[in-house]
PDB file of C-alpha atoms in Angstrom:
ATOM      1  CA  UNK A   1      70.217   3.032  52.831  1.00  0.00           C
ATOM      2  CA  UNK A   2      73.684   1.130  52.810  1.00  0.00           C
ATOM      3  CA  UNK A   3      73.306   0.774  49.276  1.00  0.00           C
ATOM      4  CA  UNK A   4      73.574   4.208  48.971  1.00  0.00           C
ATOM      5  CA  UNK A   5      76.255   4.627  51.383  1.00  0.00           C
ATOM      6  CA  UNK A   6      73.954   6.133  54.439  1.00  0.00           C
ATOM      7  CA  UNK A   7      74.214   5.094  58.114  1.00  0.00           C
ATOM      8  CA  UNK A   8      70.359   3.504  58.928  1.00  0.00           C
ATOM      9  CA  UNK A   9      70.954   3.637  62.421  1.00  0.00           C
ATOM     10  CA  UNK A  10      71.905   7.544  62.122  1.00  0.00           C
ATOM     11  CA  UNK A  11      68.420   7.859  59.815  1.00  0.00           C
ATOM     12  CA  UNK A  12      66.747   6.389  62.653  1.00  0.00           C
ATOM     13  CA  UNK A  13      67.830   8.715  65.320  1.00  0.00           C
ATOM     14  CA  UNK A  14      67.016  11.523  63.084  1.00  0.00           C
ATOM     15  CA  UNK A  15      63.393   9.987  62.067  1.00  0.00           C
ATOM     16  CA  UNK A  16      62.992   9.917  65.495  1.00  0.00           C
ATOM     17  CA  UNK A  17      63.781  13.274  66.350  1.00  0.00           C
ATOM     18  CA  UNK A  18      61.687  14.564  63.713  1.00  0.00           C
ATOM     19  CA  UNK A  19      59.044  12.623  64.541  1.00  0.00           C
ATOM     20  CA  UNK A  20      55.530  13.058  61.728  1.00  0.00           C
ATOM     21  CA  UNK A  21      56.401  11.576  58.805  1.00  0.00           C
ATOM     22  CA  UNK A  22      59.066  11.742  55.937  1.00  0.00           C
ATOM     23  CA  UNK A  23      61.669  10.233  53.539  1.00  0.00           C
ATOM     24  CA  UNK A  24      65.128  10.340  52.356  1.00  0.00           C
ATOM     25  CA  UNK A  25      66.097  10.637  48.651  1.00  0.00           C
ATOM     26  CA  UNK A  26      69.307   9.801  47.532  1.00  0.00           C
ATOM     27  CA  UNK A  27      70.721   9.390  44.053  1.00  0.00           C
ATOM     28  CA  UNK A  28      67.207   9.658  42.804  1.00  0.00           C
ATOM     29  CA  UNK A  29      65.944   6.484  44.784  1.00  0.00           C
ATOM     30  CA  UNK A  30      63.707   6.934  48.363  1.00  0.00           C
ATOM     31  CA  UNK A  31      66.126   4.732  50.285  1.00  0.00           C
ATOM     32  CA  UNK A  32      64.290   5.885  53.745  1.00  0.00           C
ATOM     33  CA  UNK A  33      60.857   6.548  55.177  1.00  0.00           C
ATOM     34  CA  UNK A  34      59.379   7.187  58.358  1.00  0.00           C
ATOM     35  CA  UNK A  35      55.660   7.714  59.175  1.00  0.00           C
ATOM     36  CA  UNK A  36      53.562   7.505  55.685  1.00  0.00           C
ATOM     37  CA  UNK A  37      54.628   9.250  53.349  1.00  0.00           C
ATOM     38  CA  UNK A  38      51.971   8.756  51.127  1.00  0.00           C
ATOM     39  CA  UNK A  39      49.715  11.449  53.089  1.00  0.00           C
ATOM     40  CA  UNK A  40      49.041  14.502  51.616  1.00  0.00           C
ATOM     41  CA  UNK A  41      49.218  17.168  53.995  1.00  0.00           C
ATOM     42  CA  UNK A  42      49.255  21.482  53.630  1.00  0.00           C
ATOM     43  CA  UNK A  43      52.828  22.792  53.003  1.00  0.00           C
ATOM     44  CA  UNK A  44      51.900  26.434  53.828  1.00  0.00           C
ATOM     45  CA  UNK A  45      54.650  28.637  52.503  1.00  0.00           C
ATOM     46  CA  UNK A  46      56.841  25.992  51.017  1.00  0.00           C
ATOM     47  CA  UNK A  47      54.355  26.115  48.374  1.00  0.00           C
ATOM     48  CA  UNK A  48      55.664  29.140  46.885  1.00  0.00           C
ATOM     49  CA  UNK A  49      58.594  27.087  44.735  1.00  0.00           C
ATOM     50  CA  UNK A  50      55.400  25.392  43.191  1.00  0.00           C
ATOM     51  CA  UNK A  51      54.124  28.824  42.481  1.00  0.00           C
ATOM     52  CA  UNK A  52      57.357  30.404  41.310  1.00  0.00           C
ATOM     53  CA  UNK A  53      57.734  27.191  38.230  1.00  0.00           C
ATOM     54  CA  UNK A  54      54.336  27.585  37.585  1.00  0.00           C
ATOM     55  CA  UNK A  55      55.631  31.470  36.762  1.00  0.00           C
ATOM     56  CA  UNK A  56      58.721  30.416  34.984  1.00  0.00           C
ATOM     57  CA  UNK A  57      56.328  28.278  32.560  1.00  0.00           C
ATOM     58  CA  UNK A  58      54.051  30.620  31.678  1.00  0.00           C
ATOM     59  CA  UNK A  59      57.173  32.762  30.554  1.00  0.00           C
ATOM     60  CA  UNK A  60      58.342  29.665  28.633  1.00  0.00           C
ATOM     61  CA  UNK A  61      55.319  28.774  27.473  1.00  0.00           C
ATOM     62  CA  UNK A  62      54.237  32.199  26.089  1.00  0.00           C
ATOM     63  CA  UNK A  63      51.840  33.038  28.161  1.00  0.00           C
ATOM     64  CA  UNK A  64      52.859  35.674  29.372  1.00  0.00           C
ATOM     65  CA  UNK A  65      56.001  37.888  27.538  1.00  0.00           C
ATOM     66  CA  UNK A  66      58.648  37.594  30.469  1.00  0.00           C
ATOM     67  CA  UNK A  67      58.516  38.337  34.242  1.00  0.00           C
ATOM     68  CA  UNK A  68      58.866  41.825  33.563  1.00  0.00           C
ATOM     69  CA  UNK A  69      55.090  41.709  32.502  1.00  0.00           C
ATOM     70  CA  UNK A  70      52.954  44.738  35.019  1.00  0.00           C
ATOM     71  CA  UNK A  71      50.670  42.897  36.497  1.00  0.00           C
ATOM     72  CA  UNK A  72      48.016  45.627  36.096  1.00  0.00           C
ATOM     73  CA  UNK A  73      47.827  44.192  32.543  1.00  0.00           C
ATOM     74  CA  UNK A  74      46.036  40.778  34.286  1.00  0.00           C
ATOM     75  CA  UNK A  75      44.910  42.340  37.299  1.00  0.00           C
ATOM     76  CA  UNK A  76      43.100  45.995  36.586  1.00  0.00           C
ATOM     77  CA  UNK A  77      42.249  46.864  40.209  1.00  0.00           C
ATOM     78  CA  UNK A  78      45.904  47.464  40.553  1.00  0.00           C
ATOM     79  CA  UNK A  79      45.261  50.660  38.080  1.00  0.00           C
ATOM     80  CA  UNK A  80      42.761  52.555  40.500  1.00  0.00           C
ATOM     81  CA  UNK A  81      44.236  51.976  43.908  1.00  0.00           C
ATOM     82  CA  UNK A  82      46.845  54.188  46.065  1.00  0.00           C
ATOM     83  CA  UNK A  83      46.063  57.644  44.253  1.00  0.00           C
ATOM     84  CA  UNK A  84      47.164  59.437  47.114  1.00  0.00           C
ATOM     85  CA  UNK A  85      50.650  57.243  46.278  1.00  0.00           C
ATOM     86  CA  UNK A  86      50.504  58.033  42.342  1.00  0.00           C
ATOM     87  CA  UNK A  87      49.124  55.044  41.659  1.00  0.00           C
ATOM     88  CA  UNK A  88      52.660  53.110  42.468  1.00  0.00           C
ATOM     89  CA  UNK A  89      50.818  49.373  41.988  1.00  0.00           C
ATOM     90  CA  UNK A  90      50.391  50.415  38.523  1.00  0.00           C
ATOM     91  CA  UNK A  91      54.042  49.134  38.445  1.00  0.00           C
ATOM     92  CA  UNK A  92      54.057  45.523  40.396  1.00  0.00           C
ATOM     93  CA  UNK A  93      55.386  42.509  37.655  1.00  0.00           C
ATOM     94  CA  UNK A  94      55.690  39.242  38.287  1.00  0.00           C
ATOM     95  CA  UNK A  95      59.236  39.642  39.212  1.00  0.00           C
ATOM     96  CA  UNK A  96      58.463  41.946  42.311  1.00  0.00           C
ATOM     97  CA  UNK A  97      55.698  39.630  43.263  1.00  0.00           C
ATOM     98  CA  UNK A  98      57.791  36.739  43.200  1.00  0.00           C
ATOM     99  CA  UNK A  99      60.296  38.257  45.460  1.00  0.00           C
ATOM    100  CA  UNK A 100      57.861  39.413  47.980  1.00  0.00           C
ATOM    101  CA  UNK A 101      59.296  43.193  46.928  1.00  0.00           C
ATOM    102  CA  UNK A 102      55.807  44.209  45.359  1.00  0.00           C
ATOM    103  CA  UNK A 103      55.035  46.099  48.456  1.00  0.00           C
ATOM    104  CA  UNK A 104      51.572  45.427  47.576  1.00  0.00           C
ATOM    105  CA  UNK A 105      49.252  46.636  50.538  1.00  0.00           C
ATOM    106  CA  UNK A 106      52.541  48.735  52.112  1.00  0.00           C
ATOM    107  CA  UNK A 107      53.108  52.455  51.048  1.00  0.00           C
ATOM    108  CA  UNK A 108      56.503  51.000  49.599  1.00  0.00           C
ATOM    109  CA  UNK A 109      56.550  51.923  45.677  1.00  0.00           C
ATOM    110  CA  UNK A 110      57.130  48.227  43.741  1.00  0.00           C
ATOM    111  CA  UNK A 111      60.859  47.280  44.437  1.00  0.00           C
ATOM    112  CA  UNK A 112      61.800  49.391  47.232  1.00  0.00           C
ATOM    113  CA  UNK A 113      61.508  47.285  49.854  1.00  0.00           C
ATOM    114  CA  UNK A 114      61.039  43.431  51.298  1.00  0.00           C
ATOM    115  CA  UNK A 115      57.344  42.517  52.442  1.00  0.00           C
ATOM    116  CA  UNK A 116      56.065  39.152  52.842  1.00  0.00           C
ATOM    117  CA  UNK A 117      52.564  38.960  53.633  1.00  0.00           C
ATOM    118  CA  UNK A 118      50.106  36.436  52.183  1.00  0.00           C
ATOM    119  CA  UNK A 119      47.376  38.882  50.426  1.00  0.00           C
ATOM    120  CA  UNK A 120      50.158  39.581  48.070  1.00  0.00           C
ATOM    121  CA  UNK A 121      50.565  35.412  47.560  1.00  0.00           C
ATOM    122  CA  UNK A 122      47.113  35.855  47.152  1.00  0.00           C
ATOM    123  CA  UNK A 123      46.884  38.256  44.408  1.00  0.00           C
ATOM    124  CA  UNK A 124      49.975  36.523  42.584  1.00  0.00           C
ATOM    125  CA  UNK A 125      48.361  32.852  42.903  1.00  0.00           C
ATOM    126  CA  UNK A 126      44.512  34.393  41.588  1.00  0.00           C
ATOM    127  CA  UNK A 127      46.403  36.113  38.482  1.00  0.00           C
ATOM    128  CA  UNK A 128      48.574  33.429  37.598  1.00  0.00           C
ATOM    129  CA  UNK A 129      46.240  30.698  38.074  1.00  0.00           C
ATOM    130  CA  UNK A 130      42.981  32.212  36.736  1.00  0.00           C
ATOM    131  CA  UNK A 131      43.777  34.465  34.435  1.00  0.00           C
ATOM    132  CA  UNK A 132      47.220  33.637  32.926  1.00  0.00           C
ATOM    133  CA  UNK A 133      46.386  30.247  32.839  1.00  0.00           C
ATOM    134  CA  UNK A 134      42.623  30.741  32.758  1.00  0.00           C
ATOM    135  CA  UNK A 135      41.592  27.520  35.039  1.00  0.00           C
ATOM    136  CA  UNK A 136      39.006  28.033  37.559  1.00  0.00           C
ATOM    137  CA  UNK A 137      39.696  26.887  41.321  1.00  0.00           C
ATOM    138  CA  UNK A 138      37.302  23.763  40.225  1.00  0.00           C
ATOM    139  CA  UNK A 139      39.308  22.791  37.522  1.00  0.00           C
ATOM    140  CA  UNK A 140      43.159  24.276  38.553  1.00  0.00           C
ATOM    141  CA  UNK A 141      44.310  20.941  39.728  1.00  0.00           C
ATOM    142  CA  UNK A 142      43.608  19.284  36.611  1.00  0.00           C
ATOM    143  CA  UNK A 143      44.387  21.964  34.182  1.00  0.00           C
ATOM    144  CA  UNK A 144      47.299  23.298  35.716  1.00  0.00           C
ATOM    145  CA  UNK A 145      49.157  21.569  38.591  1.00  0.00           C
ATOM    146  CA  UNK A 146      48.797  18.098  37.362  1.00  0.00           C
ATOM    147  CA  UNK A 147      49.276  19.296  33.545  1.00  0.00           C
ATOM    148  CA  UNK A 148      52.202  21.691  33.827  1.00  0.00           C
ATOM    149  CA  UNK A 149      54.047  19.877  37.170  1.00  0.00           C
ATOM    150  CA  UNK A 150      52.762  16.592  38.944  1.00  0.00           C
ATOM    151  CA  UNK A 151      51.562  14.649  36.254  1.00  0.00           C
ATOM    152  CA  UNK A 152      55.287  15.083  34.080  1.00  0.00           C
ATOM    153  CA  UNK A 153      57.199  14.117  37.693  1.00  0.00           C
ATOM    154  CA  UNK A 154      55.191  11.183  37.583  1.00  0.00           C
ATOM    155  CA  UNK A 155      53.846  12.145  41.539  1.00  0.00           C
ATOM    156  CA  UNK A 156      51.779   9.182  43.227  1.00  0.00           C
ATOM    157  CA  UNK A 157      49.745  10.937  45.640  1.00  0.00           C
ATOM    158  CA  UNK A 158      47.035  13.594  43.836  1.00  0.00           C
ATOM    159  CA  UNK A 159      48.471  16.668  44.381  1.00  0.00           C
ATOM    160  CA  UNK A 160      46.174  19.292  45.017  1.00  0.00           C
ATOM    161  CA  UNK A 161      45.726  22.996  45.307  1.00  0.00           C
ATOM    162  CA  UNK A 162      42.656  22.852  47.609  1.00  0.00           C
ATOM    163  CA  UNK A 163      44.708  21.167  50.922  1.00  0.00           C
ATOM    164  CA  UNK A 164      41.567  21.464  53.028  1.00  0.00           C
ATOM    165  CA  UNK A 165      38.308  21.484  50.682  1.00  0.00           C
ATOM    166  CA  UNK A 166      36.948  23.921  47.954  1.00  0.00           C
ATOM    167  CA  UNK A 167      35.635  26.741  50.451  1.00  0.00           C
ATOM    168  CA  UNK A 168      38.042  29.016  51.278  1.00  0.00           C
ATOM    169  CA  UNK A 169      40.992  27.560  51.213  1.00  0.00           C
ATOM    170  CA  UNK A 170      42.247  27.899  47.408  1.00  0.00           C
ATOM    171  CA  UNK A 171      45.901  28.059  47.017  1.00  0.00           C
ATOM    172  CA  UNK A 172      46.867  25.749  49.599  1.00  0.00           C
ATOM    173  CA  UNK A 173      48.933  23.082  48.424  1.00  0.00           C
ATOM    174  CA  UNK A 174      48.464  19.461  49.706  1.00  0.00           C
ATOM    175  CA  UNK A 175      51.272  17.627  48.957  1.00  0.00           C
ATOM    176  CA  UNK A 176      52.955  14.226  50.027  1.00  0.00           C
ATOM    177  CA  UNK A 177      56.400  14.170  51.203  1.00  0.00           C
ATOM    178  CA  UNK A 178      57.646  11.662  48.239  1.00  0.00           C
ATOM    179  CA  UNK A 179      55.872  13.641  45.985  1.00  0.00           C
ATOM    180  CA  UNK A 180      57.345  16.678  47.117  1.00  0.00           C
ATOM    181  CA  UNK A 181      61.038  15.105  47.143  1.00  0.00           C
ATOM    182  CA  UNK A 182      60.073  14.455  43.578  1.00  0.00           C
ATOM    183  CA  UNK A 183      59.768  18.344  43.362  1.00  0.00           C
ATOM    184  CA  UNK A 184      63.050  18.828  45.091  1.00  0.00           C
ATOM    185  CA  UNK A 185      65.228  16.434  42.889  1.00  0.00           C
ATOM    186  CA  UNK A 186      63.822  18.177  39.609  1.00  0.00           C
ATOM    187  CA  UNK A 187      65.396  21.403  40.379  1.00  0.00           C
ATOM    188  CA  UNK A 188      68.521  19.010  41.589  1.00  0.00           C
ATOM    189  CA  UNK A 189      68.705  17.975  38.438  1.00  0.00           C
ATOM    190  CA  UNK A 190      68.431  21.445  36.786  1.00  0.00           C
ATOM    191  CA  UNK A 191      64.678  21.076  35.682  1.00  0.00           C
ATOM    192  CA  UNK A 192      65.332  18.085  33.697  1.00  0.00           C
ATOM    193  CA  UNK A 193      63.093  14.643  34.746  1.00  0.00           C
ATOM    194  CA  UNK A 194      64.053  11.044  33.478  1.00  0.00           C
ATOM    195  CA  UNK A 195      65.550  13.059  29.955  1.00  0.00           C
ATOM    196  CA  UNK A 196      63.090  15.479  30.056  1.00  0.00           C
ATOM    197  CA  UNK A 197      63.836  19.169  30.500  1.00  0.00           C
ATOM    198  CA  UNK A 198      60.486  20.278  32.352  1.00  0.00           C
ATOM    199  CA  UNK A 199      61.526  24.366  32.531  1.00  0.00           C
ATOM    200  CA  UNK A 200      65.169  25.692  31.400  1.00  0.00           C
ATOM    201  CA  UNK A 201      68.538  25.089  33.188  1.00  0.00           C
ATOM    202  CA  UNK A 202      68.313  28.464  32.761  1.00  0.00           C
ATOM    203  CA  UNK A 203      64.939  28.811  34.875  1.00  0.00           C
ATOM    204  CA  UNK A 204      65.905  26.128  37.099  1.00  0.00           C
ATOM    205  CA  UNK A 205      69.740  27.861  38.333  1.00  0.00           C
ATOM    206  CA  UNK A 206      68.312  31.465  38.378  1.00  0.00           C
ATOM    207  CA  UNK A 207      65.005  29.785  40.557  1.00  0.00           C
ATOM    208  CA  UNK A 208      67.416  28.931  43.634  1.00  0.00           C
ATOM    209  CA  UNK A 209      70.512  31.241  42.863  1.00  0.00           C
ATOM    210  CA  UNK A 210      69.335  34.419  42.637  1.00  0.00           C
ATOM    211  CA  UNK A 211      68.557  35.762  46.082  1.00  0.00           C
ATOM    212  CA  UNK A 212      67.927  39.459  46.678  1.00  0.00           C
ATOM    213  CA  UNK A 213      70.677  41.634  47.849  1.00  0.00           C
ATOM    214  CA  UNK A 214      70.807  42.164  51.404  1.00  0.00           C
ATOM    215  CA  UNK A 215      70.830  46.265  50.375  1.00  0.00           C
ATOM    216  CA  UNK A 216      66.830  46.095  49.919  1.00  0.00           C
ATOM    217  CA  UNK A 217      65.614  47.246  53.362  1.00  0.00           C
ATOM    218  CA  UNK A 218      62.243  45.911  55.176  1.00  0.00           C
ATOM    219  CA  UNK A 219      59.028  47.270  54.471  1.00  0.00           C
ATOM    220  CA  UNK A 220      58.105  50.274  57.573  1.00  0.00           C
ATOM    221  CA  UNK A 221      54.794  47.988  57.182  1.00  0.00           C
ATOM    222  CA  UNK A 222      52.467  51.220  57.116  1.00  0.00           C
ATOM    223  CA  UNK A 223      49.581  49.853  55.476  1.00  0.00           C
ATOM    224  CA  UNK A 224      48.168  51.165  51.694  1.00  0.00           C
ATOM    225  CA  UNK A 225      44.808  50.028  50.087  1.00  0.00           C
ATOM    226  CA  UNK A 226      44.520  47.065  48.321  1.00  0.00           C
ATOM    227  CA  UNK A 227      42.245  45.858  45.669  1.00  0.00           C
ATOM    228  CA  UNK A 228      38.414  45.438  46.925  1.00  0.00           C
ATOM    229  CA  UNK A 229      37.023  42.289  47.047  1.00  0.00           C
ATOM    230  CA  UNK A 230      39.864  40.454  46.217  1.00  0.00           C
TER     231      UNK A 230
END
């Protein structure tokens, strides 16, 4: 750490008061650890960065024409439900999913309000991952975590997006903590790895600088139907 011109006696008190395990980054070296931080372990909802550049690269990569897309166009159940709401899912994109301002499941028409609930992280991560980039949950590790992501930023541990097993628990990133400081330092660096550019400066500034206004009120939270079986 004194190479880098950190105090190891302050990262020790602050290891200590964290306690679990973790590391320091600095100047692109891991000049600290604590614990093992070659564990992978679930990262509940700081998984949805990892979500979000797997978005911005299917834009890039044409898979999809821009996050503007409806996501009716992947998704068709979105078509039939709410009729008693004129259909008002009919008009999610990617954008509004996102930015947790779908209001997917709340009476809420796309874009009028904040909701952050987890069956619309589940209807975002089953589109994107299945259908936009057609993997299966068998295969999505290999055909689209460590293809588009983990395997470019060089990650040591097997990143994964079954944290606890196969059954029921898709979409659940396990992730190390040097890994995930890998993660961190790319969008440091403006999406670009060892030369590199892995998504757009333009992707990577507009990914952390671009929050919504504080104008967009709450969701009321009064429930609407979602998609069946989903």
């Amino acid at each position: 750490p004194a190479d880098v011109g950190l105090d190891t006696a302050g990262l020790d008190a602050f290891a200590g008061f964290l306690g679990g395990r973790g590391c320091v980054v600095r100047r692109g070296y891991l000049v600290y650890e604590w614990g093992d931080p070659s564990v992978r372990h679930d990262v509940a909802s700081a998984c949805k960065p990892v979500i979000a550049h797997l978005l911005f690269k299917a834009v890039e990569d044409g898979r999809i024409p821009s996050l503007d897309q409806p996501v009716v166009e992947w998704a068709p159940c979105l078509k039939d439900i709410n009729v008693d709401l004129d259909h008002k899912d009919r008009a999610i994109t990617f954008r509004h999913m996102a930015t947790q301002t779908s209001c997917y499941g709340v009476r809420e028409a796309p874009g009028e309000a904040f909701d952050y609930n987890d069956w619309q992280m589940a209807l975002l991560e089953d589109t994107l991952l299945l259908k936009v980039y057609g993997a299966t949950y068998e295969s999505v590790d290999e055909k689209v975590l460590h293809a588009v992501l983990t395997d470019p930023l060089q990650c040591e541990d097997n990143p994964t997006f079954l944290a606890f097993g196969p059954e029921g628990t898709e979409g659940r990133v396990g992730i190390s903590v040097r890994d995930f400081a890998r993660f961190g330092l790319l969008y440091l660096r403006h999406g670009n790895w060892r030369g590199r550019q892995l998504i757009t400066k333009a992707n990577a500034t507009m990914a952390v600088t671009s929050p919504l206004p504080n104008s967009i009120p709450q969701t009321r939270g009064d429930k609407a139907e979602l998609c069946p079986d989903q």
